[in-house]
Short mmCIF file of C-alpha atoms in Angstrom, two decimals:
data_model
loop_
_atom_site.label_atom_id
_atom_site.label_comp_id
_atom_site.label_asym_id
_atom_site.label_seq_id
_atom_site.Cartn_x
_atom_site.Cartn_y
_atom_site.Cartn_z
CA UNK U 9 -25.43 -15.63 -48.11
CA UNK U 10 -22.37 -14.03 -46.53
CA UNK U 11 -20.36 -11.46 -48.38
CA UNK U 12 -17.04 -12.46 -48.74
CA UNK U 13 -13.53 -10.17 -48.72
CA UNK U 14 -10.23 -11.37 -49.57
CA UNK U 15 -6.38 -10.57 -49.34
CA UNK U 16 -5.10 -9.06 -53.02
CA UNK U 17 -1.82 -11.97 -52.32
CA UNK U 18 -5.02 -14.67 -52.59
CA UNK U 19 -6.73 -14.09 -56.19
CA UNK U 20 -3.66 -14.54 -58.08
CA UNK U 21 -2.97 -17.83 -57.28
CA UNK U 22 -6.39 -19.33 -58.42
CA UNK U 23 -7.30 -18.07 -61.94
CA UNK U 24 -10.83 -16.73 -61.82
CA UNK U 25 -11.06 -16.65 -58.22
CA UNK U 26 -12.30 -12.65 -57.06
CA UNK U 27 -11.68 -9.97 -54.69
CA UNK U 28 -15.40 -10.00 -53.55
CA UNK U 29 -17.73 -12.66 -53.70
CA UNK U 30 -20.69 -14.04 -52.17
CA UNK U 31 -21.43 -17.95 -50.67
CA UNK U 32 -23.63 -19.38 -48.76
CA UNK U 33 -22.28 -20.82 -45.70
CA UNK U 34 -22.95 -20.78 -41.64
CA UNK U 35 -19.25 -20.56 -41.08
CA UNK U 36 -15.88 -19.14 -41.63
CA UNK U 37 -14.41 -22.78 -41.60
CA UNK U 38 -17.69 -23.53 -44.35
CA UNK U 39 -17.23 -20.92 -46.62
CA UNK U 40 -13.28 -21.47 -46.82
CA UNK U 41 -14.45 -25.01 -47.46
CA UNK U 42 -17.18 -23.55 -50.15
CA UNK U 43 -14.03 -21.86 -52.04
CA UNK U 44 -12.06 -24.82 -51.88
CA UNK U 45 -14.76 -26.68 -53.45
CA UNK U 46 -14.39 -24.54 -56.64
CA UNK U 47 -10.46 -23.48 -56.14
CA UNK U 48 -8.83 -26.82 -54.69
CA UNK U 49 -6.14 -25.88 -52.76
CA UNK U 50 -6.95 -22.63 -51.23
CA UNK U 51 -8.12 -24.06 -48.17
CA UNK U 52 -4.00 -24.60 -47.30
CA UNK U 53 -3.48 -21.02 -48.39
CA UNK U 54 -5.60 -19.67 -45.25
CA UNK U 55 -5.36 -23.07 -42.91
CA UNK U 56 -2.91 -25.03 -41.62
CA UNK U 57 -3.35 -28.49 -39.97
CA UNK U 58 -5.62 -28.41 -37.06
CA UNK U 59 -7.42 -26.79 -38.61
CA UNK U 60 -6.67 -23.17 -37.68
CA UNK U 61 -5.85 -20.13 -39.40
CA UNK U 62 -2.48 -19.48 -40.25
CA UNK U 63 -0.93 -17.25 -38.01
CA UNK U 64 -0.35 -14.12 -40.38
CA UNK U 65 -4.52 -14.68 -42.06
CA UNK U 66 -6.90 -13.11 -39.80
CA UNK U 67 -10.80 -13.21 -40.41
CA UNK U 68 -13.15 -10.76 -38.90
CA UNK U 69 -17.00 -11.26 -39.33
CA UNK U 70 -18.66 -7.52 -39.22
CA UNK U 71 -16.04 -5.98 -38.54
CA UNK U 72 -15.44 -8.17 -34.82
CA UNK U 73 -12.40 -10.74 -34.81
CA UNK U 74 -13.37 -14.14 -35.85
CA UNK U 75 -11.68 -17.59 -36.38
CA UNK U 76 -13.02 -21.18 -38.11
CA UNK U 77 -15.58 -21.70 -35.67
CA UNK U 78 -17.57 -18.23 -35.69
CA UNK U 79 -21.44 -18.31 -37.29
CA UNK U 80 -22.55 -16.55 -40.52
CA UNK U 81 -25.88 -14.92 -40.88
CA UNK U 82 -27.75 -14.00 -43.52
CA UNK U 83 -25.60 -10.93 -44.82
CA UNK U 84 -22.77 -11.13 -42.82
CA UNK U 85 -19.43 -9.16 -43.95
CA UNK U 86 -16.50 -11.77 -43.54
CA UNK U 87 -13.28 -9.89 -43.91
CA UNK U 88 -10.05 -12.24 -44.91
CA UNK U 89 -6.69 -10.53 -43.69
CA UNK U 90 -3.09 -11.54 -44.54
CA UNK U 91 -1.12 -9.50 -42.09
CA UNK U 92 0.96 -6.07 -42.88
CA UNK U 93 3.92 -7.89 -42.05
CA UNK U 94 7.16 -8.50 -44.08
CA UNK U 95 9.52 -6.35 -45.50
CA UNK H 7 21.81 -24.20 -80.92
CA UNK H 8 21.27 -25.32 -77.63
CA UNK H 9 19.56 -22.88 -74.96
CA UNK H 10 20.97 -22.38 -71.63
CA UNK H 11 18.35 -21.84 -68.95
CA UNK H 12 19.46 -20.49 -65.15
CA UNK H 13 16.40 -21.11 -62.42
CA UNK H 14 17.62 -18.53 -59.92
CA UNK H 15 15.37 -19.05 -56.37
CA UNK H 16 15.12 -15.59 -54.79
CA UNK H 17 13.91 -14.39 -51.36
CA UNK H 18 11.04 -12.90 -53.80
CA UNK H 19 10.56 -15.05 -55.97
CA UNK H 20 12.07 -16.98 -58.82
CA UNK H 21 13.82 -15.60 -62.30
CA UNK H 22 14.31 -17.12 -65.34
CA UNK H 23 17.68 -16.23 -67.09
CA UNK H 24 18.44 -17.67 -70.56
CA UNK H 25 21.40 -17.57 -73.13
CA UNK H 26 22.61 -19.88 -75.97
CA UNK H 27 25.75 -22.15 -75.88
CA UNK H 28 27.78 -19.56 -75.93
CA UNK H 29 26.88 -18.26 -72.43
CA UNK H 30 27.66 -14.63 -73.01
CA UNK H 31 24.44 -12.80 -73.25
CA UNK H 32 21.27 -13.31 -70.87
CA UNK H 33 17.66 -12.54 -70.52
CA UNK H 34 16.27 -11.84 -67.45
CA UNK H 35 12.70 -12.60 -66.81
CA UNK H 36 10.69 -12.93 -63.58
CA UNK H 37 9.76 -12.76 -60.67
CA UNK H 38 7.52 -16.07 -60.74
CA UNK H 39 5.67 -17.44 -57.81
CA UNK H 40 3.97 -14.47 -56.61
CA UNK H 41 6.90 -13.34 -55.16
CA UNK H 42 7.16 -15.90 -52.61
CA UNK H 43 10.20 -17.13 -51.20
CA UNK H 44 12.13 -19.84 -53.37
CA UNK H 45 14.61 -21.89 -51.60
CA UNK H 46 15.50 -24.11 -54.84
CA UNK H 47 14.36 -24.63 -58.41
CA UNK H 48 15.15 -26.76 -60.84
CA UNK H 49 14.40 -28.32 -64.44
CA UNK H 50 13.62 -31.59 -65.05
CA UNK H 51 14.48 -32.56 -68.31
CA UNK H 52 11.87 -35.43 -68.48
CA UNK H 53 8.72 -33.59 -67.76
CA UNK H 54 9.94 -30.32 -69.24
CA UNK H 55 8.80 -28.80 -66.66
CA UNK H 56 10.47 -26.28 -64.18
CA UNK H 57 9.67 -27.07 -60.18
CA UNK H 58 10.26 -24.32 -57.27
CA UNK H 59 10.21 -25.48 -53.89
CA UNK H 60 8.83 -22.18 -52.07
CA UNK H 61 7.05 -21.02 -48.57
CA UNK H 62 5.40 -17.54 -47.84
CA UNK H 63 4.85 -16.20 -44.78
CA UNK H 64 1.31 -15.77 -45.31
CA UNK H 65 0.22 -18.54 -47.73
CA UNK H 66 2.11 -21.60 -46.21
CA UNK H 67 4.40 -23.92 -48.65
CA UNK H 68 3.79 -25.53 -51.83
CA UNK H 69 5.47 -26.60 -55.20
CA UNK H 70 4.74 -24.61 -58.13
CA UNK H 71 5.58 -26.00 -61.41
CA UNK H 72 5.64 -24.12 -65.42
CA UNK H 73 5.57 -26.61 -68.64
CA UNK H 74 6.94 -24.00 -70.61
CA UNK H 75 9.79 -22.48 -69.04
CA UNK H 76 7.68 -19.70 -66.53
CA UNK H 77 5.24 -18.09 -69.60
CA UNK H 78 2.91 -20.38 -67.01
CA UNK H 79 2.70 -21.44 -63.53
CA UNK H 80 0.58 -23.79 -60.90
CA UNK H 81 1.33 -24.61 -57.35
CA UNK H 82 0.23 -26.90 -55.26
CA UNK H 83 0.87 -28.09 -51.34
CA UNK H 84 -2.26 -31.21 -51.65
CA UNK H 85 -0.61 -33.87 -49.09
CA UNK H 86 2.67 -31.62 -48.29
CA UNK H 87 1.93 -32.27 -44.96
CA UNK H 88 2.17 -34.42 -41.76
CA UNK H 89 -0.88 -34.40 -40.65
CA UNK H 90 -3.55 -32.85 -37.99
CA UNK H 91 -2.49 -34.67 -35.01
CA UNK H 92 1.46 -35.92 -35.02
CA UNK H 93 4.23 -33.72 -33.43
CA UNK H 94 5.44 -32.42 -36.44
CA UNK H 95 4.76 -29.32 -37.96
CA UNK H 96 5.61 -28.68 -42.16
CA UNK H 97 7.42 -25.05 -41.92
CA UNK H 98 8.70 -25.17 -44.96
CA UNK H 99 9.23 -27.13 -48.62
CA UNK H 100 13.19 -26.28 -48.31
CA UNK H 101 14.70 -28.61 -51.37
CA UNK H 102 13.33 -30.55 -54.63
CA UNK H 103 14.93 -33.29 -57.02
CA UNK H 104 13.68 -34.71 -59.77
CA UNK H 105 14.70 -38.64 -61.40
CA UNK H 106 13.36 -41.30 -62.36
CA UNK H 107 9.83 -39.91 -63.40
CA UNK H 108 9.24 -38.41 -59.75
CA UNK H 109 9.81 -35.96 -57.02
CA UNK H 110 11.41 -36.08 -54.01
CA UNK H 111 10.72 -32.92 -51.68
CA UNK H 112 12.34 -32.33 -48.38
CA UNK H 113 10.66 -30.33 -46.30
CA UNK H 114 11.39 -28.94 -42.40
CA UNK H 115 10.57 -30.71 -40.13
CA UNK H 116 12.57 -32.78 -41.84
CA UNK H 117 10.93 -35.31 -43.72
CA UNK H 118 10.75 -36.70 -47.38
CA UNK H 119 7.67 -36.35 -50.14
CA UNK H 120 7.22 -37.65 -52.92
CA UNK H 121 4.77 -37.05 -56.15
CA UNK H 122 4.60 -39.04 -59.01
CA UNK H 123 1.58 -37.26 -60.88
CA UNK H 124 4.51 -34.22 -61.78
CA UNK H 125 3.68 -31.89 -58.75
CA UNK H 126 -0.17 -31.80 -58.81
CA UNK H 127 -0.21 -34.54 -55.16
CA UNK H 128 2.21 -35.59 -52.99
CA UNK H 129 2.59 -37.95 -50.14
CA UNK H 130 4.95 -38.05 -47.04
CA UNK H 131 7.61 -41.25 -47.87
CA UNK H 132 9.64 -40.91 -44.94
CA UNK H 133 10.64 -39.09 -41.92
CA UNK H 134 13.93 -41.27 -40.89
CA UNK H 135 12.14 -42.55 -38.22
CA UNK H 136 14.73 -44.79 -35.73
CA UNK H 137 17.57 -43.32 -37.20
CA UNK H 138 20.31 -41.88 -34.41
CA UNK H 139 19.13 -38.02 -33.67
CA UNK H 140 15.61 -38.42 -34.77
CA UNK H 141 14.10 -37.54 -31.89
CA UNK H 142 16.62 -34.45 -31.46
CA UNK H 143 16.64 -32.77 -34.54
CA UNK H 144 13.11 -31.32 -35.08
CA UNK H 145 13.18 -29.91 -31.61
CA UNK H 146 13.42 -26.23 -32.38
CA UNK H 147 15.88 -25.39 -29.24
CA UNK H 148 17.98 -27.25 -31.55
CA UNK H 149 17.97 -25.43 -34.89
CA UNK H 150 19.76 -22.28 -35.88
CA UNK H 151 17.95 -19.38 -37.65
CA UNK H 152 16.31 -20.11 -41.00
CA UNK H 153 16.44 -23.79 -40.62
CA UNK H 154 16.08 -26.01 -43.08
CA UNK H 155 14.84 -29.55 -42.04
CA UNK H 156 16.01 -31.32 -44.81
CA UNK H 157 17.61 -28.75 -47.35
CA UNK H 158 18.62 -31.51 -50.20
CA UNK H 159 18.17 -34.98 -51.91
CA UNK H 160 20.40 -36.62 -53.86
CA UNK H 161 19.13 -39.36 -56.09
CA UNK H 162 21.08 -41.87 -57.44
CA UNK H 163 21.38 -41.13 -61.26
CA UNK H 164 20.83 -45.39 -62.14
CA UNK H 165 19.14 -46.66 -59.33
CA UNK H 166 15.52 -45.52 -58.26
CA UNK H 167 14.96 -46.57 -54.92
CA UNK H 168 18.61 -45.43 -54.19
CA UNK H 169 19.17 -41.84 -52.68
CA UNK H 170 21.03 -39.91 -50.04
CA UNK H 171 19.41 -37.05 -48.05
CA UNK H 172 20.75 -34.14 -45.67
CA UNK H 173 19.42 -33.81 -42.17
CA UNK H 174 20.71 -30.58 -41.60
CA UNK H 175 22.92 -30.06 -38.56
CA UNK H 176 23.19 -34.02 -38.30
CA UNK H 177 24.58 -35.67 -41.37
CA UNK H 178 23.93 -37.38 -44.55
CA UNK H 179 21.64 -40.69 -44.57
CA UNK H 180 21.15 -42.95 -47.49
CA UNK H 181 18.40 -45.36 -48.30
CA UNK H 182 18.83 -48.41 -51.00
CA UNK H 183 15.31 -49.52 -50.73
CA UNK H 184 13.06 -46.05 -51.31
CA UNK H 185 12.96 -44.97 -47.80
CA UNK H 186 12.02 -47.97 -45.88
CA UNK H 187 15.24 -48.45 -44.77
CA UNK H 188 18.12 -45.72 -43.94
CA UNK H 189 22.19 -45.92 -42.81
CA UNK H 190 23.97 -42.58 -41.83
CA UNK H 191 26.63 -41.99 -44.31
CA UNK H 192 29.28 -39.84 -41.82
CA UNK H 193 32.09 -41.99 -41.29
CA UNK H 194 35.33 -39.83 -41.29
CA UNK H 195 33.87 -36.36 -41.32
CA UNK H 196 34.81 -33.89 -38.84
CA UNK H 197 32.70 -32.52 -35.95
CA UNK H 198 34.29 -29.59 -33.62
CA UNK H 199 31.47 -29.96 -31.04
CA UNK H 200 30.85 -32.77 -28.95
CA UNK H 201 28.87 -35.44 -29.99
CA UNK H 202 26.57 -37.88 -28.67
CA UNK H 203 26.66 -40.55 -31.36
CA UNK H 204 29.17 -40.77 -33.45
CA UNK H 205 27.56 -41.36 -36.27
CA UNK H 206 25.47 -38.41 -36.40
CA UNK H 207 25.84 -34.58 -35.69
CA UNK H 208 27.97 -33.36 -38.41
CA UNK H 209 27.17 -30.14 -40.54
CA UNK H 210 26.96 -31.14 -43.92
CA UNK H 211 25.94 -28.20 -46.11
CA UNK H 212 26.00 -29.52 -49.64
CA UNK H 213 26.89 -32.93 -51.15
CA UNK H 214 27.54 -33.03 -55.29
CA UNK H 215 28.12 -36.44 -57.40
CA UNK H 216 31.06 -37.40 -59.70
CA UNK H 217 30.47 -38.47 -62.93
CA UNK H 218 31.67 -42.14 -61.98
CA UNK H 219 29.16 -41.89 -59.93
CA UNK H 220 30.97 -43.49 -56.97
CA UNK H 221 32.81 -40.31 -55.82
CA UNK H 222 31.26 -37.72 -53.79
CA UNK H 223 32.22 -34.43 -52.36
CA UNK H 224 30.42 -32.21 -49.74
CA UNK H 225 31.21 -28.61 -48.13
CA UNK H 226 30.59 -29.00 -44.92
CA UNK H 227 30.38 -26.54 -41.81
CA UNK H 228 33.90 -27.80 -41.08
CA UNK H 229 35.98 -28.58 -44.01
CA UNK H 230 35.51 -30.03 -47.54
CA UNK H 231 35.06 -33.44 -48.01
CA UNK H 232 35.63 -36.19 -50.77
CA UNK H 233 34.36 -39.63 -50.96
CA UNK H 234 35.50 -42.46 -53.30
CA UNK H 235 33.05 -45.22 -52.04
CA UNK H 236 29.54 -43.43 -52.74
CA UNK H 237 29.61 -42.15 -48.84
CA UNK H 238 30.74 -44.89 -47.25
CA UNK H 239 33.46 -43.11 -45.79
CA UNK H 240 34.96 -39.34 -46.29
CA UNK H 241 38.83 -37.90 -46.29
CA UNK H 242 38.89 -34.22 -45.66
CA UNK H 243 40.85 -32.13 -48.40
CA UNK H 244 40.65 -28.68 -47.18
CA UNK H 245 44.31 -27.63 -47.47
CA UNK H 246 45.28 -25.19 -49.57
CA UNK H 247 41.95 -23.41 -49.09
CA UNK H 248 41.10 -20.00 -47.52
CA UNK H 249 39.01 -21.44 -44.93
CA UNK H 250 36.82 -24.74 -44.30
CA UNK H 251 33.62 -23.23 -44.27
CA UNK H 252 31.30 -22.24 -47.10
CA UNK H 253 28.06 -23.43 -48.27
CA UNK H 254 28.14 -24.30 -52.03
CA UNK H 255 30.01 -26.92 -54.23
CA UNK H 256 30.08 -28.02 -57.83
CA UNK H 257 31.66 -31.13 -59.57
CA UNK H 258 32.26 -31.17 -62.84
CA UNK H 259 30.34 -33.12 -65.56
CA UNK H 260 33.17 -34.49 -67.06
CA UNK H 261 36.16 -34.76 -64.83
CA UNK H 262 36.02 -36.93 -61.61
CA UNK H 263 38.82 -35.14 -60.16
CA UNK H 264 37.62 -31.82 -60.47
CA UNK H 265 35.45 -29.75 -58.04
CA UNK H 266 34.61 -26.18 -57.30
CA UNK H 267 33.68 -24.35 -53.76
CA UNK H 268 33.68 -20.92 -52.40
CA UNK H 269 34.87 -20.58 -49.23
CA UNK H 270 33.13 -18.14 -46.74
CA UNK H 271 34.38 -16.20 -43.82
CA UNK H 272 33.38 -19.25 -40.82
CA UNK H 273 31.91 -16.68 -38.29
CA UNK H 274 28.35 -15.23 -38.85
CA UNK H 275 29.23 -12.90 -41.68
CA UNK H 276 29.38 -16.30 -43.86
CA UNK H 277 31.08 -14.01 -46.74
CA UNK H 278 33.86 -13.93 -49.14
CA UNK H 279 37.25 -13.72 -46.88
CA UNK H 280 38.56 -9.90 -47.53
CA UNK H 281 35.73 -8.68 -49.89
CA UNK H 282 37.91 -10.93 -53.21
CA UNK H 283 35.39 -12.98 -54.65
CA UNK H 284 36.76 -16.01 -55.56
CA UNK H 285 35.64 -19.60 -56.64
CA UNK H 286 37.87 -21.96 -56.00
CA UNK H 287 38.61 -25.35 -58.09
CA UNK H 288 40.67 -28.48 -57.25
CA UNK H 289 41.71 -30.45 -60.48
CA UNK H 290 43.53 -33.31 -58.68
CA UNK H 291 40.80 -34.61 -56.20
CA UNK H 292 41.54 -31.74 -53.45
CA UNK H 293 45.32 -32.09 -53.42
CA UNK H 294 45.99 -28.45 -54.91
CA UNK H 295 43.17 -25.85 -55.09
CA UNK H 296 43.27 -23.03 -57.34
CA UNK H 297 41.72 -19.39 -56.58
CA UNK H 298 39.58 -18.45 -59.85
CA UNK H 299 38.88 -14.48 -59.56
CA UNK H 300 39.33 -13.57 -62.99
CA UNK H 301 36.35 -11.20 -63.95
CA UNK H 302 35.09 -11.17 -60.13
CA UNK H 303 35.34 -8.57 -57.50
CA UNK H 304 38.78 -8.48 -55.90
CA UNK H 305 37.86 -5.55 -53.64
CA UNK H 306 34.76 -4.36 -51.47
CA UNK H 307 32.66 -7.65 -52.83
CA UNK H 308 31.45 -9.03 -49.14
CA UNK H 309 29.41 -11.67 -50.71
CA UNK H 310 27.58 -14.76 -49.70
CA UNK H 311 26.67 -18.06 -51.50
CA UNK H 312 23.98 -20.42 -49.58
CA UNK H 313 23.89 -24.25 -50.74
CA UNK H 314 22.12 -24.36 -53.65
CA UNK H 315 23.46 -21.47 -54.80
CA UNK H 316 26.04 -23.05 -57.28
CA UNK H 317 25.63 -25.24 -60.38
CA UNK H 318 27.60 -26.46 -63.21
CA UNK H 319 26.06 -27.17 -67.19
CA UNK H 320 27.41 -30.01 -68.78
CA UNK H 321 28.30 -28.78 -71.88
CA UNK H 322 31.89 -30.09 -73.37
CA UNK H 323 33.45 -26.87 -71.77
CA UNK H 324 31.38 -26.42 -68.91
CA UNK H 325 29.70 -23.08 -67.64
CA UNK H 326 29.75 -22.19 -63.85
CA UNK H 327 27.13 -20.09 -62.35
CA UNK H 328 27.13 -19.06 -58.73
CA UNK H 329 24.22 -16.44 -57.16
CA UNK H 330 24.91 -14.22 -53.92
CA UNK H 331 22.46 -12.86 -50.89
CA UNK H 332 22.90 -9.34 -52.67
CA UNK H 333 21.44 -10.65 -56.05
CA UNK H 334 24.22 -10.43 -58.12
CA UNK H 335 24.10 -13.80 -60.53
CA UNK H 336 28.49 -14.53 -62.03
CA UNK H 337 28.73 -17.19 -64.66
CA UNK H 338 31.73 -18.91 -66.60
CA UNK H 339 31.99 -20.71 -69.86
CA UNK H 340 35.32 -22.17 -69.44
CA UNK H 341 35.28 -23.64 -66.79
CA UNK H 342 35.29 -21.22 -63.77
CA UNK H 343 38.74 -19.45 -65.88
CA UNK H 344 37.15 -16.39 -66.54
CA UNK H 345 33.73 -14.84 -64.85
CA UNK H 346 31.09 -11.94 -66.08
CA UNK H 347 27.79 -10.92 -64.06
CA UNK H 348 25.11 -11.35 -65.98
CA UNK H 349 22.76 -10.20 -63.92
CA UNK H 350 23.23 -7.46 -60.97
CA UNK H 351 19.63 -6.50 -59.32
CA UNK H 352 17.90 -9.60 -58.04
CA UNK H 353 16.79 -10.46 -54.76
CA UNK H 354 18.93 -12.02 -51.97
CA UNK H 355 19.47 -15.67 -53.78
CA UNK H 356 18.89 -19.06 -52.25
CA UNK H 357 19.31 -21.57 -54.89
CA UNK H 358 21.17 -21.35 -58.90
CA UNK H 359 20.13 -24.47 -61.36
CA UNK H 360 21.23 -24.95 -64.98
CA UNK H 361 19.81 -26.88 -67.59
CA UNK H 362 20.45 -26.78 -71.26
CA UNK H 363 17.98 -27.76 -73.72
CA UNK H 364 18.51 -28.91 -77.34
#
């Protein structure tokens, strides 16, 4: 079970969907698709085709950069980012 | 009484501004979408439902859609794409319409979708594949700041599988046969750059419909335009105007001979020539034009309009309603004659729609 951390811009457009949460995955790329499963659609808010991140998401797994491809353990901290960028 | 309902895209999101027939007071609600950036919204009448074409930085594009005038709102981007492996990349949704119980949704690159379930799915219907300039005009070395792909879709108001689109930065194209098929509509427009194929590579920045339904008019990047064979061919009627350039245009409801623009300063400023806000009308076709200021600005107002950022109601005296890139929304119940800003504080504005509901 990896401990999940999202942007504030993501949780208010999926009802329900939290700040924090935890799923059970053994991948960034699997636990995006683990959200999507309950809040279709926000795979597209964090991906674009490829699939890659989009370029102003970034995803660090305890605390190191990560992207799609990079492994879960058992208590891993996944940090989502959406980039201080913007005015 | 009827309501009259203003969808007002913003570079932050999209407002809701609402008066009765008389057009004199408005309410001001919003921002919807999360604050993402709008580049048109509109009402369609059928589904009751309100539809914002909009693309965030962070979050990618998508359609979000309110039944009930923005008390709720949805989004969704499922098949707004073209794909993992082609050469195109979806930058933006930049321009919906809605007839004939569907969406169309142009996106850049440029390319046409379509959803018929009201905005929850969509699917790619065309990209103008074979036309003359296809294989130019999705090149970025090609496309100016901001661009737009395919800003706007006209649908014919009788005939489904009839519409034209706007390739920005290349011209108009129509299909009679929903998309399989495509003819560029440019005959007779002007182009002050060389071109490769003359019958493409013309700047057409908004195209409006009569109410016979036969003429059109366009603003283009060089001169207004008027058509009295649905495209086929264009006459330019930009004398008597303060310059050829602008971005937004308006025909009225009731009168085929009557149009509105608002010309813009041609260089990169794109505003109002010497800070005087001014719409200006044509009753005869684009023989005479007429400067309508009354109520505007005349001094210090250096404001832009982009190409959605007109529209017209179609009440029995029609209201105007034009939004600027300093947020400042102007509207008109008579006809563009006299003007009021009704509202002063929004975001930089991309797109204006009216609709007025029993």
């Amino acid at each position: 079970m990896a401990e999940l951390h999202l942007p504030a811009t993501l949780p208010p457009l999926f009802p329900g969907l939290p700040r924090e949460l935890d799923v059970e995955a053994g991948s960034v790329d699997e636990a995006i698709g683990r959200l999507d499963e309950q809040w279709p659609g926000l795979r597209d808010r964090l991906c674009e085709p490829g699939p890659k991140l989009r370029r102003h998401i970034r995803v660090y797994v305890d605390r190191g950069p990560a992207e799609l491809t990079t492994e879960l353990e058992t208590g891993s901290r996944v940090d989502v980012i959406a980039a201080i960028s913007g005015g | 009484m009827a309501r009259v309902v203003l969808l007002v895209g913003t570079r932050k999101g999209c407002f809701v501004l609402e008066s009765d027939a008389e057009r004199r007071d408005w309410s001001v609600r919003g921002p919807f979408c999360e604050g993402w950036p709008v580049y048109h919204a509109i009402y369609d009448p059928d589904s009751e439902t309100i539809f914002a074409a909009a693309a965030s930085e962070w979050h990618g594009s998508a359609v979000w859609r309110s039944p009930d005038l923005g008390e709720t709102w949805e989004h969704s981007s499922e098949g707004l794409t073209y794909g993992e492996d082609g050469d195109l990349k979806l930058s933006k949704v930049s321009g919906v319409s809605a007839a004939h119980g569907r969406l169309l949704v142009g996106a850049e690159a440029a390319g046409v979708f379509e959803s018929t379930d009201g905005g929850k799915t969509f699917s790619l219907k065309s990209t103008l594949d074979g036309q003359p300039g296809r294989d130019a005009w999705n090149v970025p070395s090609n496309q100016p700041p901001g661009h737009l792909g395919m800003p706007a879709i006209l649908p014919h108001p009788d005939d489904p599988k009839r519409f034209w689109v706007i390739v920005q930065g290349f011209g108009i194209f129509e299909t009679t046969d929903d998309g399989e098929t495509w003819t560029p509509r440019n005959k007779g427009l002007r182009a002050d750059w060389p071109l490769e194929d003359e019958r493409v590579g013309y700047c057409v920045h908004k195209m409006v419909m009569a109410p016979d339904k036969e003429r059109l008019y366009q603003q283009n990047h060089v001169g207004m335009h008027r058509s009295d064979d649905a495209g086929l061919t264009w006459t330019e009627i930009t004398d008597g105007l303060p310059t050829e350039f602008g971005f937004a245009a308006a025909a009225h409801p009731h009168d085929r001979d009557s149009f509105y623009v608002i010309p813009l300063d041609p260089g990169h400023g794109r505003v109002m020539p010497d800070g005087h806000a001014s719409v200006w009308r044509t009753r005869d076709a684009g023989s005479t034009w007429q400067r309508l200021d009354q109520g505007l600005p005349h001094e210090d107002a250096h404001l832009g309009v982009l190409r959605e950022g007109m529209a017209i109601d179609a009440l029995d005296s029609p209201g105007l309603y034009f939004g600027t890139s300093t947020g400042q929304v102007f509207a008109s119940a008579d006809e563009g004659d006299s003007w009021s800003e009704i509202a002063s504080y929004l975001p930089a504005i991309s797109s204006v729609e009216v609709a007025v509901l029993d």
